[in-house]
XYZ file of C-alpha atoms in Angstrom:
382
model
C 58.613 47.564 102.508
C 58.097 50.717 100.396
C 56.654 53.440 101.591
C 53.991 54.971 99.433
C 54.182 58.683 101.762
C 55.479 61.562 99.675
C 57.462 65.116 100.889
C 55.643 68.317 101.990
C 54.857 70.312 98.971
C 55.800 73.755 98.508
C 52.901 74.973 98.877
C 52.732 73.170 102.324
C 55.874 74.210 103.363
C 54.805 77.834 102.810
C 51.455 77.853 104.430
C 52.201 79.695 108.386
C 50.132 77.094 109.578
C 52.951 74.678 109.387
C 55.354 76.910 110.042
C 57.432 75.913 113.360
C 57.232 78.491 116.112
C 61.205 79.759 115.529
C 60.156 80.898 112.038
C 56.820 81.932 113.323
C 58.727 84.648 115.629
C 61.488 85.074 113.483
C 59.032 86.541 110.666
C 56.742 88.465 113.492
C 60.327 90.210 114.668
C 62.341 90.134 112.642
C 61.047 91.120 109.044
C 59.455 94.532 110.967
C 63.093 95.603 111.853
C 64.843 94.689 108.834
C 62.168 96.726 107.588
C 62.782 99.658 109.550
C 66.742 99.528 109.542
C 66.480 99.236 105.747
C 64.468 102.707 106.061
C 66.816 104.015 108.592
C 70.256 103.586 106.210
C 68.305 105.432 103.124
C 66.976 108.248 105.796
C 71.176 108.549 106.888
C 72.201 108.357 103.424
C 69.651 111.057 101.815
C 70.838 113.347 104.932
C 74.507 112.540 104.002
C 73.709 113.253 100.299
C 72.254 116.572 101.343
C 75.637 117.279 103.217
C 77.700 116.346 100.638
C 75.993 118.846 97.574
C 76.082 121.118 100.473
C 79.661 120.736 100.529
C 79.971 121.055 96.720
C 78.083 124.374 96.695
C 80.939 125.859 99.117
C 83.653 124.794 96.797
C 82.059 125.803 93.886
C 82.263 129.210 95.527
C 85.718 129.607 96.297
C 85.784 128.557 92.553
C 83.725 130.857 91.262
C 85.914 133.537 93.612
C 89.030 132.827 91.094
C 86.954 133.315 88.120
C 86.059 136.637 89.359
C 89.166 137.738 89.950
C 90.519 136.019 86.518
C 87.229 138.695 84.957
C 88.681 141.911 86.387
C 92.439 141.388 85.520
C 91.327 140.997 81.870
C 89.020 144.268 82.696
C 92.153 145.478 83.431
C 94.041 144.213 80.826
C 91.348 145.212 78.177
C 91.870 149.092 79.719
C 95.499 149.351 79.155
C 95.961 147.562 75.813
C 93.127 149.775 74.468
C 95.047 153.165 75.955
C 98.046 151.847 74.741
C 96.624 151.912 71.154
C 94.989 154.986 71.590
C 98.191 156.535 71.717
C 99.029 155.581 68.748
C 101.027 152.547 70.558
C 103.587 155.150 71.741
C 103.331 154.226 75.355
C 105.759 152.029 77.503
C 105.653 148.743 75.975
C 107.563 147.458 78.858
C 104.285 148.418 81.779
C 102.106 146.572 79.274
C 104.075 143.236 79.349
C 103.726 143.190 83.162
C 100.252 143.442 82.811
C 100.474 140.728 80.830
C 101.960 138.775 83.058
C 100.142 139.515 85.938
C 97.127 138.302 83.965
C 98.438 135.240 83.018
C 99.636 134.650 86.561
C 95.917 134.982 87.759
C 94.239 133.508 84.861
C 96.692 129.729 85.156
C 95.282 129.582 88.835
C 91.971 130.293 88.140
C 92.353 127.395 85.343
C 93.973 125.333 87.303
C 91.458 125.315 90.089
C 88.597 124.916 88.000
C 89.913 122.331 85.699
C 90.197 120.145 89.050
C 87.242 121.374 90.417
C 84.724 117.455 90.434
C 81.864 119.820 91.058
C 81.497 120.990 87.104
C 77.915 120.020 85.622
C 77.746 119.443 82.252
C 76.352 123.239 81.430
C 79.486 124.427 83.798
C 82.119 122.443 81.532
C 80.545 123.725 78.273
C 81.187 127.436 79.469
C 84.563 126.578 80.823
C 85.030 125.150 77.166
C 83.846 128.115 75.876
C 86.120 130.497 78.060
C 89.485 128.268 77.346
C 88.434 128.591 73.488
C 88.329 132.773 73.787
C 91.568 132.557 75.954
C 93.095 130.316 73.465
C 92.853 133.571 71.358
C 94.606 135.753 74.218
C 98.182 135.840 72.449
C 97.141 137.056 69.027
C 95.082 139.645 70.353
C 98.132 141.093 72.593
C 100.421 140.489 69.456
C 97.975 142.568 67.235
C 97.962 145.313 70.281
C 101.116 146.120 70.220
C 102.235 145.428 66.987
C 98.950 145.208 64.418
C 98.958 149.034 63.531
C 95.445 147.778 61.048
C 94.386 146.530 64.584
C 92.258 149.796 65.818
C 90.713 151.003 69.025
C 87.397 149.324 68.714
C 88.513 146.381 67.304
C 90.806 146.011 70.058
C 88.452 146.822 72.838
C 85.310 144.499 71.623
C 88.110 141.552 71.073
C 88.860 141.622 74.601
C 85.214 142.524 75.748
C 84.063 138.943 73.851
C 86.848 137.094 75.881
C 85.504 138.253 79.334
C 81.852 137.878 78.261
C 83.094 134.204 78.080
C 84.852 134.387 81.692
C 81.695 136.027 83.160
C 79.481 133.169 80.904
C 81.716 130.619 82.765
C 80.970 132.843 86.416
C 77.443 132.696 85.975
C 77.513 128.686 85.748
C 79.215 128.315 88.988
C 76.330 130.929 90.464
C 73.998 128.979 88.290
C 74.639 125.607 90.215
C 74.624 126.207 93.756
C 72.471 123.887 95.589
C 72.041 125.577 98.896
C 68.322 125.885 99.873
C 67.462 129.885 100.043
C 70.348 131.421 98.220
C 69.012 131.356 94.740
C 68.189 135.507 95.236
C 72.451 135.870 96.347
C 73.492 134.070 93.521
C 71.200 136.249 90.944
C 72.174 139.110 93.001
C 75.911 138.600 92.719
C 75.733 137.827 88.640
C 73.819 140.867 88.689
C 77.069 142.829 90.362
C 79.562 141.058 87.853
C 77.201 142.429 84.895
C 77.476 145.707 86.387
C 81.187 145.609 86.955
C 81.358 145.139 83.296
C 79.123 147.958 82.337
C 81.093 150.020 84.309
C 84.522 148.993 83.144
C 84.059 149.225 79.407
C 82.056 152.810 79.892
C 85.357 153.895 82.120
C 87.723 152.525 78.747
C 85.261 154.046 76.534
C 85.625 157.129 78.234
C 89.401 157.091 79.311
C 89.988 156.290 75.479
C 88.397 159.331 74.522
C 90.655 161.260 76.792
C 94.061 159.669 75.461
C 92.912 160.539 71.928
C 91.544 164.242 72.897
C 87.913 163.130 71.254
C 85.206 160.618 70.871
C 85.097 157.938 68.487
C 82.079 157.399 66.477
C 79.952 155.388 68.511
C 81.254 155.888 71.672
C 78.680 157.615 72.669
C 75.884 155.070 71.601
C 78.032 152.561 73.703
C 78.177 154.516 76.667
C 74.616 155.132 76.570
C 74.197 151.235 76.149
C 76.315 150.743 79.330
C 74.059 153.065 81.000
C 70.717 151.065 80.179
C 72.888 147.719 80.797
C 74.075 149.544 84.657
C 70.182 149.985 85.171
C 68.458 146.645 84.375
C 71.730 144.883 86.350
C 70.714 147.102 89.381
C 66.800 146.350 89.051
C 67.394 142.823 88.588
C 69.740 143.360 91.658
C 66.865 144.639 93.810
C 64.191 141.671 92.468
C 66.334 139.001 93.883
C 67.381 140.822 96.893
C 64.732 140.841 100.116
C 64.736 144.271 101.297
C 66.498 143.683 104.549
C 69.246 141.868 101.986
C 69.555 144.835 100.258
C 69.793 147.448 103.243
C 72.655 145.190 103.911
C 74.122 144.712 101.090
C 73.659 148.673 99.820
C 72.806 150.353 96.592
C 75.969 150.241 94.563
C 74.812 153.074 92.113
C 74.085 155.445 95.045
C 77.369 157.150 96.355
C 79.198 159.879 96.052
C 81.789 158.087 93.566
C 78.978 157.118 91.381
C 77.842 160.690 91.290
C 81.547 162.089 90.738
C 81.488 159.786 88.090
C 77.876 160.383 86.259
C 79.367 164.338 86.451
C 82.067 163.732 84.858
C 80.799 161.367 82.093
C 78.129 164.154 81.144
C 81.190 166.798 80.949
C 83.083 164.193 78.635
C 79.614 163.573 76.573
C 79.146 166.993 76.341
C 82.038 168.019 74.794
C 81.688 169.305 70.828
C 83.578 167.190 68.300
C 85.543 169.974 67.054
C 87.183 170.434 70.317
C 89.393 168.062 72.816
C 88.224 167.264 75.518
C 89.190 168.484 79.076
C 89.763 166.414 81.619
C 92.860 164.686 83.589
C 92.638 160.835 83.189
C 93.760 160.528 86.563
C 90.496 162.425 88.020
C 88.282 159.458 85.425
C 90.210 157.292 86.666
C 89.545 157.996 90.387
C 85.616 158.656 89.630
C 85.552 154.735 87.920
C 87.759 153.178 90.876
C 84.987 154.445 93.494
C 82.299 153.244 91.188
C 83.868 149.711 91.043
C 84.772 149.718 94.714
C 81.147 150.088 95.716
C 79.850 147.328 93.325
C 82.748 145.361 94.874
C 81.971 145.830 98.298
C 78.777 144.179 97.789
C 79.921 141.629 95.479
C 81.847 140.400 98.582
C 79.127 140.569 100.951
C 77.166 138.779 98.983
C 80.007 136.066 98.641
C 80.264 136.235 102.304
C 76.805 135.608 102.835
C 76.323 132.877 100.498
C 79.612 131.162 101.857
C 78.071 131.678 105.633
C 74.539 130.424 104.116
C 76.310 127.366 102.404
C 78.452 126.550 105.531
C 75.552 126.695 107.809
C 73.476 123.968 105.771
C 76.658 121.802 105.249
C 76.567 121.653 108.662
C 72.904 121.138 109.682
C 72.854 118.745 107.376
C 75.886 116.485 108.399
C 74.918 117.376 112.027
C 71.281 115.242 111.070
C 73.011 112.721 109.159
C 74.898 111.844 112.464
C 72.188 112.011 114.919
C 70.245 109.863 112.557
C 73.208 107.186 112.282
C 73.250 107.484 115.942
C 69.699 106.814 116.143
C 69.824 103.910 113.717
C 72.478 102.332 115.570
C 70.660 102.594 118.745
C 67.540 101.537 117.714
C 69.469 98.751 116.033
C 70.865 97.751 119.249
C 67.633 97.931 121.064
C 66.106 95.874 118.814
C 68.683 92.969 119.251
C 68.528 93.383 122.723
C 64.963 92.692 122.920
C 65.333 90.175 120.469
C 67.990 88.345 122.839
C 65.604 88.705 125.622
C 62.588 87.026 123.976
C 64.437 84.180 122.698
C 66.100 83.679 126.115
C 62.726 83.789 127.601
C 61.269 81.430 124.838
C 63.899 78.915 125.582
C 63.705 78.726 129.712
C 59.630 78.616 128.512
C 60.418 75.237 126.159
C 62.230 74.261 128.873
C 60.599 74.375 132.360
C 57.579 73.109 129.251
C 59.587 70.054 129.008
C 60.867 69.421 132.055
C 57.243 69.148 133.463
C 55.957 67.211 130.595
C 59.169 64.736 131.646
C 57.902 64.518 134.987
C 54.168 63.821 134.026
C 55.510 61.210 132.105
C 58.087 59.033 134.557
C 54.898 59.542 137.833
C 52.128 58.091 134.940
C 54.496 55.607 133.502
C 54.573 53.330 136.680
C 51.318 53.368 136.909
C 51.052 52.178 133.242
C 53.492 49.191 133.527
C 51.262 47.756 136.441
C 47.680 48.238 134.760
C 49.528 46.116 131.855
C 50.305 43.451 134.101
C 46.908 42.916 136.095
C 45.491 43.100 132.549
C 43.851 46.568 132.541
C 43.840 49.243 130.127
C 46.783 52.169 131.274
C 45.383 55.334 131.710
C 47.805 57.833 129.759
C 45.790 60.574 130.339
């Protein structure tokens, strides 16, 4: 005999009304914590995110500490080989080749380190480009210092200064892409110092130049007062991003006694009439610049320190949540199985004691049935 009965349709199927009481509870408990552990891994993975640029910021720091130090030796560098020509490249070849050297020595490691740095953004890699491209050009200017007598002072000096303007481009990237909530004023504060430490360093080879040669070169006095106007927008924009308990702390790195020794001095050099050499022991500019640069670098490391205490702090706080919220998760995860195991237990011993009563209804009324068949009557199966 065929039967004519079709399947449940879909539609059937998906209607809760026929839904069996399993899938009932299993959509009542269990879609509400899928629900909420789903929430609970992208809470623990934002927090771990956070921790993890955190971290990156930190690095990027300790990078950007290399590059610094890869700026000043050129500073350095730039001083001497622009003496050393000022002298009509009479001076001890031999003390210039170790500062060559020592330059190279600092500028491999700071390569090195950010070349395997995984930090780099993409406006970070073009300046690093950019800085490889003027060091590229590092041998040829040293060959035309010692060697290039059509090579002269100010050629020499604004070569170099366009190879650390693309160091200090490639420090200002780093500063540029630290991620660590409330240090945005450090970083602007600290580019601000490096900009200064430049001002400073080409008005102290300006000057010291001057003083090899026994007078100014044209210009040299346009440039230093350049360097001056340069010195006091750094400072101003040093105060802006600086809160003014940040910059008790941090001090005024114009306002010391070297810097004064040192604005004296400049104004006697200044001051001096073309027609007559000018007075002055390089030694004593030399001392006067060294105290300038030692203040600005006093609070360039403070404010290194600080953002490298600021960074560490949040790197922490923020791997410190991540964990209490994984710990959370997982407890709230087991909680919910728990409770999960205890309902269904519960539901089962319920289906059961259910049907061990219905059993028993049904072998006392059976009996009864059997002998209402036999005398003929009706059984009552209610």
């Amino acid at each position: 005999m065929t039967s004519t009965e079709t399947g449940a349709t879909w539609s059937d199927r998906l209607n809760p009304r026929n839904w069996t009481l399993v899938w009932k509870l299993a959509v009542v408990g269990l879609l509400p914590a899928l629900l909420a552990l789903v929430l609970g891994v992208l809470r623990v993975a934002d927090q771990a995110g956070d921790a993890a640029d955190l971290g990156r910021s930190t690095r990027l720091l300790e990078v950007q500490a290399q590059v610094s130090a890869a700026a000043n030796a050129l500073r350095e560098e730039r001083n001497e080989a622009t003496l050393f020509v000022a002298d009509a490249r009479g001076g001890d070849r031999g003390v210039l080749e170790i500062g060559f050297g020592k330059t190279d020595e600092t500028v491999g490691q700071m390569l090195n380190t950010v070349r395997s740095a995984t930090e780099l953004d993409a406006t970070t890699i073009s300046a690093l480009q950019q800085a490889e491209s003027e060091l590229a050009k590092l041998a040829v200017l040293r060959a035309d210092t010692t060697d290039n007598q059509a090579a002269g002072i100010n050629q020499i000096r604004g070569r170099y200064t366009d190879l650390v303007e693309g160091i200090d481009v490639l420090d200002r990237a780093l500063l540029r892409q630290l991620r660590t909530p409330g240090t945005a004023g450090l970083a602007d504060a600290l580019s601000a110092v490096t900009s200064a430490n430049e001002q400073l360093a080409i008005q102290h080879t300006v000057l010291a130049t001057g003083i090899k040669a026994s007078q100014l070169q044209p210009g040299d006095a346009n440039t230093v007062s350049a360097t001056d106007n340069q010195l006091t927008a750094d400072y101003r924009e040093y105060q802006v991003a600086l809160t003014p308990d940040q910059l008790t702390r941090f001090g005024n790195f114009l306002d010391d006694a070297a810097n004064s020794q040192r604005e004296r001095l400049k104004a006697a050099i200044l001051a001096t009439p073309p027609d007559r050499p000018i007075n002055l022991a390089p030694t004593e500019w030399d001392t006067a610049y060294n105290g300038s640069r030692a203040a600005a670098e006093r609070s360039a490391e403070m404010l290194r320190g600080e953002l490298v205490t600021q960074s560490g702090a949040a790197e922490e706080a923020a791997s410190n949540e991540a964990g209490i919220q994984s710990v959370i998760l997982m407890l709230g995860l087991l909680a919910g199985i728990t409770v999960a195991v205890l309902v269904a237990r519960a539901l089962i011993r319920s289906l059961r004691v259910l049907r061990s009563a219905a059993l028993d209804v049904a072998e006392r009324r059976l009996p009864q049935a059997v002998e209402s068949m036999r005398a003929g009557e009706s059984p009552d199966v209610a």
